[in-house]
Short mmCIF file of C-alpha atoms and ligand atoms in Angstrom, two decimals:
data_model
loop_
_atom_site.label_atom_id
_atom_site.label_comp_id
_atom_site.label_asym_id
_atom_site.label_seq_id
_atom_site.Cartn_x
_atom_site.Cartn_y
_atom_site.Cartn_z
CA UNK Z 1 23.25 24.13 -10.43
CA UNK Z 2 22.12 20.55 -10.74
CA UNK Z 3 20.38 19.39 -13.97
CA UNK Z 4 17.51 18.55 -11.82
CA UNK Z 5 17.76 22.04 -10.50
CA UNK Z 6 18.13 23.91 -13.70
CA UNK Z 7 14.77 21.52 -15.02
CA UNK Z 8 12.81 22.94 -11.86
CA UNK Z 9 13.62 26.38 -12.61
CA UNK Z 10 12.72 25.83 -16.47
CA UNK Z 11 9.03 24.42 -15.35
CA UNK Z 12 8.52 26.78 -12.53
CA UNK Z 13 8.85 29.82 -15.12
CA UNK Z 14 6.20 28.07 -17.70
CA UNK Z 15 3.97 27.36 -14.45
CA UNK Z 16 0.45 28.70 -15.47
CA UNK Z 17 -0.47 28.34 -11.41
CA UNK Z 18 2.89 30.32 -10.61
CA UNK Z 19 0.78 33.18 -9.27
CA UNK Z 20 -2.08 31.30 -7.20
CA UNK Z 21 0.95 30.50 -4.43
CA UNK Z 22 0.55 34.11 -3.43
CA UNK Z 23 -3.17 33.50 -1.91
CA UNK Z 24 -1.76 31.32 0.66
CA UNK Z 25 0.50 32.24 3.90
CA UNK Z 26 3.67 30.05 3.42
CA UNK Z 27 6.99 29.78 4.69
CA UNK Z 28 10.26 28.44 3.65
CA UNK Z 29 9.12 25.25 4.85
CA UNK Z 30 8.23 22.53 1.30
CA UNK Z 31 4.87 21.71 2.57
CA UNK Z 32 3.94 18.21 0.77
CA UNK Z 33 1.11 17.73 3.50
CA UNK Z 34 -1.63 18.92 1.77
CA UNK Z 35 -3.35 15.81 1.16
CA UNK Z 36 -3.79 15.85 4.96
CA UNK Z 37 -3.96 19.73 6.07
CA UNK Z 38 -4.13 21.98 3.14
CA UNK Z 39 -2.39 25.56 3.70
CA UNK Z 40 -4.26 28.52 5.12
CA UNK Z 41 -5.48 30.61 2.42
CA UNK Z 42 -4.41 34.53 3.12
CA UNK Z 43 -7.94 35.75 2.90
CA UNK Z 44 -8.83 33.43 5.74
CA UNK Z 45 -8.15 35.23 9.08
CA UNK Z 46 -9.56 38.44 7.95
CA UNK Z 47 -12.61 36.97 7.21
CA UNK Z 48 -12.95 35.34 10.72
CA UNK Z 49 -12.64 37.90 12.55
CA UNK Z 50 -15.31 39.62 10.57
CA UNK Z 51 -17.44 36.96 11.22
CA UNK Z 52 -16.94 36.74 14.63
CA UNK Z 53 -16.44 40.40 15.61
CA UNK Z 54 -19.21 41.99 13.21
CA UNK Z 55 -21.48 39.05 12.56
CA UNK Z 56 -21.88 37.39 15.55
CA UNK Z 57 -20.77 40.40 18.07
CA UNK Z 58 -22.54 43.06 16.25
CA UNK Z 59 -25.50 41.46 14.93
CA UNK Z 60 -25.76 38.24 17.01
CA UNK Z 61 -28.82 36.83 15.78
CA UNK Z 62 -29.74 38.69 12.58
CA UNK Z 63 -27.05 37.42 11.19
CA UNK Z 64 -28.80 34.12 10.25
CA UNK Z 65 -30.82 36.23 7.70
CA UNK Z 66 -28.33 39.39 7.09
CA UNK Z 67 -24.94 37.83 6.58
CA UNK Z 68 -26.10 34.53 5.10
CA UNK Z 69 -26.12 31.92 7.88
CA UNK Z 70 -28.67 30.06 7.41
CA UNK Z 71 -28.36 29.44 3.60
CA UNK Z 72 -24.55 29.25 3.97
CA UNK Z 73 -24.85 25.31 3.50
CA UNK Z 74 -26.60 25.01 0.20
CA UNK Z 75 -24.50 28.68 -1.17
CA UNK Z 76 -20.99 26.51 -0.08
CA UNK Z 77 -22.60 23.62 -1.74
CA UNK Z 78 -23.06 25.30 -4.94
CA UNK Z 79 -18.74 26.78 -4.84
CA UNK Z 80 -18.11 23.32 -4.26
CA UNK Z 81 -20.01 22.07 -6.93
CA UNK Z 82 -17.87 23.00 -10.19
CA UNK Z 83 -15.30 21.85 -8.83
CA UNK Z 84 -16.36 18.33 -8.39
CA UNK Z 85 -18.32 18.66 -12.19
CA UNK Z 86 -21.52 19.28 -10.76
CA UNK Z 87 -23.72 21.58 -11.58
CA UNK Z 88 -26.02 23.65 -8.77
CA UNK Z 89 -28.81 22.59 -5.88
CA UNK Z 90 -27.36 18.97 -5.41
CA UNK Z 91 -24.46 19.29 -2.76
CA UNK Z 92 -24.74 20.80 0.77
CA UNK Z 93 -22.48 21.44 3.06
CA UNK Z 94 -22.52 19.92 6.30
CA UNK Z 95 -21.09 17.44 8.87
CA UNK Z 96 -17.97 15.41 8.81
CA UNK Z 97 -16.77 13.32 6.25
CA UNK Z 98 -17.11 10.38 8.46
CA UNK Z 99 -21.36 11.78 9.14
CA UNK Z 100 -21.48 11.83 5.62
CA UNK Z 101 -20.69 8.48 4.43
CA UNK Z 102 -23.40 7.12 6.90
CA UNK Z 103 -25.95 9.48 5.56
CA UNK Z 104 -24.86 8.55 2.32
CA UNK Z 105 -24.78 4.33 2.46
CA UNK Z 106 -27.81 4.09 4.33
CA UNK Z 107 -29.90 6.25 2.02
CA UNK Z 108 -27.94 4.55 -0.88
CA UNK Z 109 -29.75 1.33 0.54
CA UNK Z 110 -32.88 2.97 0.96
CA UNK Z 111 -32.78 4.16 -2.98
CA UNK Z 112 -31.85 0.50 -4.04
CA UNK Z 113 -35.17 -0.89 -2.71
CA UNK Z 114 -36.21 -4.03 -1.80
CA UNK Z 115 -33.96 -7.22 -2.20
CA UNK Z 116 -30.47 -6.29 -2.42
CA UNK Z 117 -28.67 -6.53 0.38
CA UNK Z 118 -25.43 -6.45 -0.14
CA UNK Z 119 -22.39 -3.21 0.68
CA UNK Z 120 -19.69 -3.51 -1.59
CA UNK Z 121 -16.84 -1.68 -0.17
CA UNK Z 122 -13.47 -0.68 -1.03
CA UNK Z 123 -11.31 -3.09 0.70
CA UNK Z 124 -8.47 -0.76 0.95
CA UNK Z 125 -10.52 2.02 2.31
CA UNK Z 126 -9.95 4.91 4.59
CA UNK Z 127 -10.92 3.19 7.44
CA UNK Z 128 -13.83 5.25 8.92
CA UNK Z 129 -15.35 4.43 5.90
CA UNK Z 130 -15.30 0.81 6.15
CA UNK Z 131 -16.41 1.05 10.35
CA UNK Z 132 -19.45 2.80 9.22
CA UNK Z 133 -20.84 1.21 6.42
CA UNK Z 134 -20.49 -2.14 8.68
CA UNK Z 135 -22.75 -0.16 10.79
CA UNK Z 136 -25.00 0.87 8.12
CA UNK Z 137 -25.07 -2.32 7.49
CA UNK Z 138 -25.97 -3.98 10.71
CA UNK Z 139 -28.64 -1.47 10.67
CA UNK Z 140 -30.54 -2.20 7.52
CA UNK Z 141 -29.89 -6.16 7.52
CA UNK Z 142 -26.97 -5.73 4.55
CA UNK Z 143 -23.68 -7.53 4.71
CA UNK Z 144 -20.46 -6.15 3.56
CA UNK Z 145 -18.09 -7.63 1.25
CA UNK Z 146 -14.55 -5.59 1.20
CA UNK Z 147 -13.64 -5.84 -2.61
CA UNK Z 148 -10.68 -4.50 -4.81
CA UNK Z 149 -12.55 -1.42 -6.85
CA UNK Z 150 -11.28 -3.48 -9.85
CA UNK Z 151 -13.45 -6.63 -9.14
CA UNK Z 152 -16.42 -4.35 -8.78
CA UNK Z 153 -17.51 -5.08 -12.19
CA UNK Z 154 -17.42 -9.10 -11.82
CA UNK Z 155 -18.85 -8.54 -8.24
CA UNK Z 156 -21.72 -6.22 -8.59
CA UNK Z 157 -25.01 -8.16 -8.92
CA UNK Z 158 -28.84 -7.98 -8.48
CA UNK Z 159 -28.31 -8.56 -4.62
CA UNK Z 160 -26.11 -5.61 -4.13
CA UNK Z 161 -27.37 -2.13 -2.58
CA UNK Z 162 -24.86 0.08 -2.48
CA UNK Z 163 -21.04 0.16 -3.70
CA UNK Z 164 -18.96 2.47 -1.48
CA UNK Z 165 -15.32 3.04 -3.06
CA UNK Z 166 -12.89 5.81 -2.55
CA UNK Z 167 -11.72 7.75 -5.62
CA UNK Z 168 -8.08 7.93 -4.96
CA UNK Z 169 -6.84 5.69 -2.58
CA UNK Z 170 -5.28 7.76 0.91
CA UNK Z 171 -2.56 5.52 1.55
CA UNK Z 172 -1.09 4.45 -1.85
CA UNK Z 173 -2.38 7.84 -4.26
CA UNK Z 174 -4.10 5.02 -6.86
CA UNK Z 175 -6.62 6.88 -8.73
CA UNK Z 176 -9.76 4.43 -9.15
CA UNK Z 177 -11.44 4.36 -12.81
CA UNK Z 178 -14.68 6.48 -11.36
CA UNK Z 179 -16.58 6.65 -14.78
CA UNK Z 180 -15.98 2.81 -15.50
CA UNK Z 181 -16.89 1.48 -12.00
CA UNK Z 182 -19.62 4.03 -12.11
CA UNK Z 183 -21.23 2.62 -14.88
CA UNK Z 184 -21.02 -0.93 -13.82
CA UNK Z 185 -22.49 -0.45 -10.55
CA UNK Z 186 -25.62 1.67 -12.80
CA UNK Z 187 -26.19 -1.32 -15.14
CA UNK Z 188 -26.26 -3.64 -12.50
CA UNK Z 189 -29.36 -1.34 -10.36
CA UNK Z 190 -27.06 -0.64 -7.61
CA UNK Z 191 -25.97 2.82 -6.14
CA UNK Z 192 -22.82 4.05 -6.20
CA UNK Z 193 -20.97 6.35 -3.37
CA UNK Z 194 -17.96 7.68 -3.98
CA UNK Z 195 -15.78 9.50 -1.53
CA UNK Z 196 -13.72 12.29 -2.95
CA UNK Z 197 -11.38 13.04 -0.34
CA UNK Z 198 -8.44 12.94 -1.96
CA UNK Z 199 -9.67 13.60 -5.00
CA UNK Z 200 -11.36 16.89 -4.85
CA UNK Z 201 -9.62 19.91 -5.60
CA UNK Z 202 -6.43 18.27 -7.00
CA UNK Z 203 -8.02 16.45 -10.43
CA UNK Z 204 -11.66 16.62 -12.76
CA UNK Z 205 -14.02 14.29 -10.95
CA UNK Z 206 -17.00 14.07 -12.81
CA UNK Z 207 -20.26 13.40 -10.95
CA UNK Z 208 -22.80 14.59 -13.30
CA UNK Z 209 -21.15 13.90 -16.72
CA UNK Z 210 -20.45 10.21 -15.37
CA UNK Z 211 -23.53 9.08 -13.56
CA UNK Z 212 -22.60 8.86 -9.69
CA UNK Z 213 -24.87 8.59 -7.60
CA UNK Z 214 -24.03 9.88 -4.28
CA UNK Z 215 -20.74 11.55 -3.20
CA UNK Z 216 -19.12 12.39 -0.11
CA UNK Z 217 -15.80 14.16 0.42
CA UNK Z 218 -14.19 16.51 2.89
CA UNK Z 219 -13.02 20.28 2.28
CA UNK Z 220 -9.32 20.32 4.99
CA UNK Z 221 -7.55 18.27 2.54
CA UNK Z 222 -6.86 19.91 -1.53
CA UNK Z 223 -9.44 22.86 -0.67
CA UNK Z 224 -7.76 24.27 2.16
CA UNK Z 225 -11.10 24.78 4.52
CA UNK Z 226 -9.29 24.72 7.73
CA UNK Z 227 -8.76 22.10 10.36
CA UNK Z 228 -12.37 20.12 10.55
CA UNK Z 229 -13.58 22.31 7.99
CA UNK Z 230 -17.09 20.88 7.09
CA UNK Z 231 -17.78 17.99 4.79
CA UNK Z 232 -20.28 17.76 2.00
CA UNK Z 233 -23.02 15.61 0.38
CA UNK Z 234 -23.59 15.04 -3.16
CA UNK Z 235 -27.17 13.62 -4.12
CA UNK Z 236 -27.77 13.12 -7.93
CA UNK Z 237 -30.49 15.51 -8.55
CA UNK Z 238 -32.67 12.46 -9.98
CA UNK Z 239 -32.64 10.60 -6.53
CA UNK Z 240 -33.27 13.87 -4.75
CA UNK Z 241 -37.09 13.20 -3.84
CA UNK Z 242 -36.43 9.70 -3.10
CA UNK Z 243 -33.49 10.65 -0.86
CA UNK Z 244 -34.42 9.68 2.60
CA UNK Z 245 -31.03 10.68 4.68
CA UNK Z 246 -31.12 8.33 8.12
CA UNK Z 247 -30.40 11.56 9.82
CA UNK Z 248 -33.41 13.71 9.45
CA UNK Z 249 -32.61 16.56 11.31
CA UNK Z 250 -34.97 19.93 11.86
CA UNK Z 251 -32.60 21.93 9.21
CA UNK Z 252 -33.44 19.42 6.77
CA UNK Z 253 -37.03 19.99 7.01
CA UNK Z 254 -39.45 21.63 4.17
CA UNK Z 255 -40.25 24.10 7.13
CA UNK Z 256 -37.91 24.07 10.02
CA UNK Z 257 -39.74 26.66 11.58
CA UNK Z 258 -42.51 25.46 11.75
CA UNK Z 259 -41.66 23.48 14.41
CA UNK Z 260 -43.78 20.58 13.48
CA UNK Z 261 -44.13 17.15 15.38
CA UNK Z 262 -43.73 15.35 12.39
CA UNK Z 263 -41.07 15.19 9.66
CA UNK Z 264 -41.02 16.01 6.07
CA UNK Z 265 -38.01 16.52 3.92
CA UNK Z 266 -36.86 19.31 2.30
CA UNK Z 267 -36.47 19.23 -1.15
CA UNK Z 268 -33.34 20.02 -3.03
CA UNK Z 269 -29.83 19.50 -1.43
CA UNK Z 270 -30.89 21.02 1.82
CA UNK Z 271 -32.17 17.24 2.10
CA UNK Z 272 -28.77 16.30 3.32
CA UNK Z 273 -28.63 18.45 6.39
CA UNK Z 274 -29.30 17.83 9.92
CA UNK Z 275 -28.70 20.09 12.55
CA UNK Z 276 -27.22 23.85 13.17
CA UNK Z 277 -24.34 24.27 10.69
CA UNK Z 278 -20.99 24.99 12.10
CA UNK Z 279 -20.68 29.00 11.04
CA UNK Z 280 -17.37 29.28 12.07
CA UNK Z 281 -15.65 26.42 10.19
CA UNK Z 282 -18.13 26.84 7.42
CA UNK Z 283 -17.42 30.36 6.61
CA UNK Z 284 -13.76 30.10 7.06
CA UNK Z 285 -14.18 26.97 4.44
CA UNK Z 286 -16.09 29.32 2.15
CA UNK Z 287 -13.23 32.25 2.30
CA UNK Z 288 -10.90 29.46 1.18
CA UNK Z 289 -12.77 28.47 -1.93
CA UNK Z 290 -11.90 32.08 -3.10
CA UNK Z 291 -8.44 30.66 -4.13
CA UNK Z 292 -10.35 28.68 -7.13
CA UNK Z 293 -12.10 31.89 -8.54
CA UNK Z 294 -10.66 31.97 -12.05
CA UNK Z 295 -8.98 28.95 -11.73
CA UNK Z 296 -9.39 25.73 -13.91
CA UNK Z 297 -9.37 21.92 -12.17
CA UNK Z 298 -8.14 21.10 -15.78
CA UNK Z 299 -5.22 23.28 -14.73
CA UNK Z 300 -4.49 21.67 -11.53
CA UNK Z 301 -4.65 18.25 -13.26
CA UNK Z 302 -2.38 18.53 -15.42
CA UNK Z 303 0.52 20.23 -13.01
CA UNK Z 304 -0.53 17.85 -10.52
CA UNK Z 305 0.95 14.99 -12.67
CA UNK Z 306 3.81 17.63 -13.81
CA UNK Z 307 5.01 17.79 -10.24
CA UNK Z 308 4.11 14.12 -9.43
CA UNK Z 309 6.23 12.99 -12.01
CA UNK Z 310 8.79 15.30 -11.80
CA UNK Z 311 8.99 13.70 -8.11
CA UNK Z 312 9.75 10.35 -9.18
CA UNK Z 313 12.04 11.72 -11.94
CA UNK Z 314 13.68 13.25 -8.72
CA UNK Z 315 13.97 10.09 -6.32
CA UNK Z 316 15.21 8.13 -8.88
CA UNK Z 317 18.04 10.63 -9.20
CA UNK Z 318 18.87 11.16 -6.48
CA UNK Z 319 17.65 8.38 -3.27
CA UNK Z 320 20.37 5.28 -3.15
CA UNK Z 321 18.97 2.49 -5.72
CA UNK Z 322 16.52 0.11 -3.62
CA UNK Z 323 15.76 2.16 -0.78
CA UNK Z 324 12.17 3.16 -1.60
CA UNK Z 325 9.73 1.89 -3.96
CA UNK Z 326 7.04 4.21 -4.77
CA UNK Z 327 3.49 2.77 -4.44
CA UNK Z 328 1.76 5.20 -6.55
CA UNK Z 329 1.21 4.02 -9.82
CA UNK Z 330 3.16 5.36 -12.88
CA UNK Z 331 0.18 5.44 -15.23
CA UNK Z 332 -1.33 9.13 -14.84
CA UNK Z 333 -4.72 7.64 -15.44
CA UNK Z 334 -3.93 5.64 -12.51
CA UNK Z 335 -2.48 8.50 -9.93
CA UNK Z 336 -4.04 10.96 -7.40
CA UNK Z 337 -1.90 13.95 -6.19
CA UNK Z 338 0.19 12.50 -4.28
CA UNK Z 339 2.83 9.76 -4.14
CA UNK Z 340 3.53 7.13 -1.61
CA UNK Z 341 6.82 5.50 -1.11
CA UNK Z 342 7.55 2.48 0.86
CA UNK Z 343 10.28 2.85 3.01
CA UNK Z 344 12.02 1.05 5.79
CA UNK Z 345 12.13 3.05 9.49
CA UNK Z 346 9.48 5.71 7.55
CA UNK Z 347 8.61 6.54 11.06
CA UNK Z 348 12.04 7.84 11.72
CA UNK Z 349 13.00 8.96 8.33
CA UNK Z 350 9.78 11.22 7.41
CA UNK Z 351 10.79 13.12 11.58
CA UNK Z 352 13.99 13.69 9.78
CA UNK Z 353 12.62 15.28 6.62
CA UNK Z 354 10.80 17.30 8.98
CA UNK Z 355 13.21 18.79 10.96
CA UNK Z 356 15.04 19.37 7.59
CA UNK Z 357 12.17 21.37 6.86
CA UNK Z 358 10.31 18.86 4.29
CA UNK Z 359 6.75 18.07 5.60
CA UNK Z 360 5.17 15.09 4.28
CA UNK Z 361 3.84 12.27 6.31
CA UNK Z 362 3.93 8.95 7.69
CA UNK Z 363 1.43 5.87 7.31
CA UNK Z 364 2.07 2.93 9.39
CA UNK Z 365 3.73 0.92 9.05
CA UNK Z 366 6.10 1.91 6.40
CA UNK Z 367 4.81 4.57 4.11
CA UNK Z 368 6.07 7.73 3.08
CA UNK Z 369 3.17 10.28 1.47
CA UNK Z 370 3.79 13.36 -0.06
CA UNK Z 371 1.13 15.80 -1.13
CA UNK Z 372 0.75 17.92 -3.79
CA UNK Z 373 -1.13 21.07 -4.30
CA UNK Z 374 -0.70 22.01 -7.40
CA UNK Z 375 -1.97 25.74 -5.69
CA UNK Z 376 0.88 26.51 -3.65
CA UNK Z 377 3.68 23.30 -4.25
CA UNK Z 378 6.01 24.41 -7.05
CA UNK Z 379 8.55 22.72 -8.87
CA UNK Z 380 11.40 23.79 -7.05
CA UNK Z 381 10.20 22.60 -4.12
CA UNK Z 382 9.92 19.45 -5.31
CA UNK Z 383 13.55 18.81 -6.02
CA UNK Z 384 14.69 20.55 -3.35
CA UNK Z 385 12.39 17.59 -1.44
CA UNK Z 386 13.81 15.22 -3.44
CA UNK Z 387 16.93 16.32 -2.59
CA UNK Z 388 16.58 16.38 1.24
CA UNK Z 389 15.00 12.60 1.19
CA UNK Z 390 18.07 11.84 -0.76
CA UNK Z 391 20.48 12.75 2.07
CA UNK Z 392 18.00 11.30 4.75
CA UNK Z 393 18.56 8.21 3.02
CA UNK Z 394 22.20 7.88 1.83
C1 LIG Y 401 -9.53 12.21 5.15
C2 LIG Y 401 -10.54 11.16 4.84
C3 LIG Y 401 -11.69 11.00 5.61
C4 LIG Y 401 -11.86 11.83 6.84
O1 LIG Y 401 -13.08 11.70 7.47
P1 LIG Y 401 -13.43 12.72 8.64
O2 LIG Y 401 -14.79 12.36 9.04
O3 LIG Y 401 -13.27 14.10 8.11
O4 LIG Y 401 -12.44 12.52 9.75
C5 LIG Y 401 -12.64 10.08 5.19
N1 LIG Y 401 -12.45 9.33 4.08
C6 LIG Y 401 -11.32 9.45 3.34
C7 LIG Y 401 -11.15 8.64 2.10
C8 LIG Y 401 -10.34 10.35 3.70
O5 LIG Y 401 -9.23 10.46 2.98
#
């Protein structure tokens, strides 16, 4: 056995998180994709087919009282909450990501009042980010200045709205300083909206004990809800009355059925909603969150940055000298879950890993990302990863 392979063993024995890898259905495949798609938690399919079979076949329509339908937003809201450091009534389930950040700019603006009229925005952003809060923008007379999430502090001012900034960036796995930026956009009157995408579920976030504002994240990526799974909305319980979402739909009204010409919110998180939530996807999501019962995000941190660098302790054994260089930063204040390598012909050489059976993926035009879940992605895996990548590349 190699050193690197006798070190794997060593840390996969003192893993505290060992057992959690036997809630999900896995193969022999290393799956380092979880940043993207997590893994299907084994409770999952069962639960489906109850809901489809026995909630909608069987009860049809009394099912939006009897098995929890109707409230299922706000209940999801309230799993989803502790693990983002929230506490209870201020996220909702709901909606895509992408939905979500437009709900969540636009009211930002609308909470930031008159004169400012400025959208700071990450300038490295997830893209469908940065498309909509241009159109947020366009649509209430903003302008929007793409910004490093460092500069934020110099750049915030008494013209600017809203700050929209993602808390780990998706491409290079740089964790942003979310209490710091958080507090300059605060002292400068502005509103802050975070997205949590790649954040959530794979390290502490936060939102109450640090001030934010609004959050937005999705639940396919560290929590495993499923392909699409539904997105959520945080709204800082303070700025919950003066919340006024762009997208008042009737399930976001104080009486939805009362069928009323005119609108009035809702208070609380069901604020955030808009139409008919998606049961399906939403109760497969909230079968999924099952995984975390019992389980601390303090935990997941800290073997998150365990296996992360273990993985660059790994590539620099074993990958040819100058052939990657990882973009992630080495600093664990500084990293997400996942690390990104620069690499030429990724394109080519991450369809190789595959077929090797190592699944990461590929962002153009020459990044390698790798994903972990601190849930299911063990340390052996990661060298044996390591490994393969070094024969892809030698
Ligand atoms: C994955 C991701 C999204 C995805 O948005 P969808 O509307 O679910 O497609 C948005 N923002 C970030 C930062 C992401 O990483």
């Amino acid at each position: 056995m190699s050193e690197l392979a006798v070190k794997a063993a060593e840390l996969d024995a003192a893993d505290q998180l060992a057992s959690a890898r036997g809630k999900f259905v896995l193969d022999d495949v290393v799956y380092l994709d979880g940043n993207s798609l997590g893994a299907l938690p084994a409770v999952v399919p069962g639960r489906v087919e109850d809901v489809v079979r026995r909630q909608w076949g069987e009860l049809r329509i009394r099912s939006w009282e009897e098995s929890g339908w109707w409230s299922a937003p706000e209940r999801i809201g309230d799993r989803i909450a502790p693990l983002v450091g929230a506490a209870a009534v201020q996220v909702v389930v709901g909606d895509s990501t992408s939905v979500n950040v437009f709900k969540a700019v636009v009211g930002a603006v609308r909470l930031a009042g008159e004169g400012r009229d400025e959208i700071l925005v990450d300038a490295a952003t997830f893209p469908t980010d940065g498309y909509i809060a241009a159109s947020a923008a366009r649509m209430t007379g903003c302008t929007v200045r793409a910004v490093a999430p460092a500069e934020v502090p110099g750049l915030v001012g008494e013209r600017t709205a809203a700050v929209l900034l993602n808390h780990v960036d998706y491409r290079s796995g740089r964790l942003h300083d979310l209490p710091a930026l958080t507090a300059a956009v605060r002292a400068a009157g502005a509103v802050s909206v975070w997205d949590l995408c790649h954040s959530a579920g794979a390290l502490p976030v936060g939102l109450d004990e640090h001030g934010v504002d609004l959050a937005v994240g999705c639940t396919y990526k560290y929590l495993n809800g499923g392909p699409g799974s539904p997105a959520y909305l945080y709204v800082r319980r303070e700025h919950q009355e003066r919340f006024d979402s762009p997208l008042p739909g009737w399930n976001s009204h104080a009486e939805p059925f009362g069928m009323r010409p005119s609108y009035e919110p809702a208070s609380g998180a069901a604020r955030g909603r808009v139409g008919t939530p998606d049961i399906l996807s939403m109760l497969a999501l909230e079968a999924a969150l099952e995984v975390w019962d019992g389980v601390s995000v303090a935990a997941v941190r800290a073997k998150s940055l365990a296996l992360t660098d273990f993985f660059l302790e790994c590539v620099a054994d074993v990958v040819p000298a100058g052939r990657v260089e990882s973009l992630t930063p080495v600093a664990h204040g500084e990293r997400g879950s996942q690390v990104a390598l620069r690499c030429d012909d990724a394109g080519e050489v991450m369809k190789r890993l595959v077929e090797r059976g190592v699944v990461g993926d590929f962002r153009s035009p020459d990044v390698l990302r790798f994903g972990f879940t601190p849930l299911y992605v063990g340390f052996g895996d990661v060298e044996r990863a390591a490994g393969v990548l070094g024969e892809v590349l030698s």
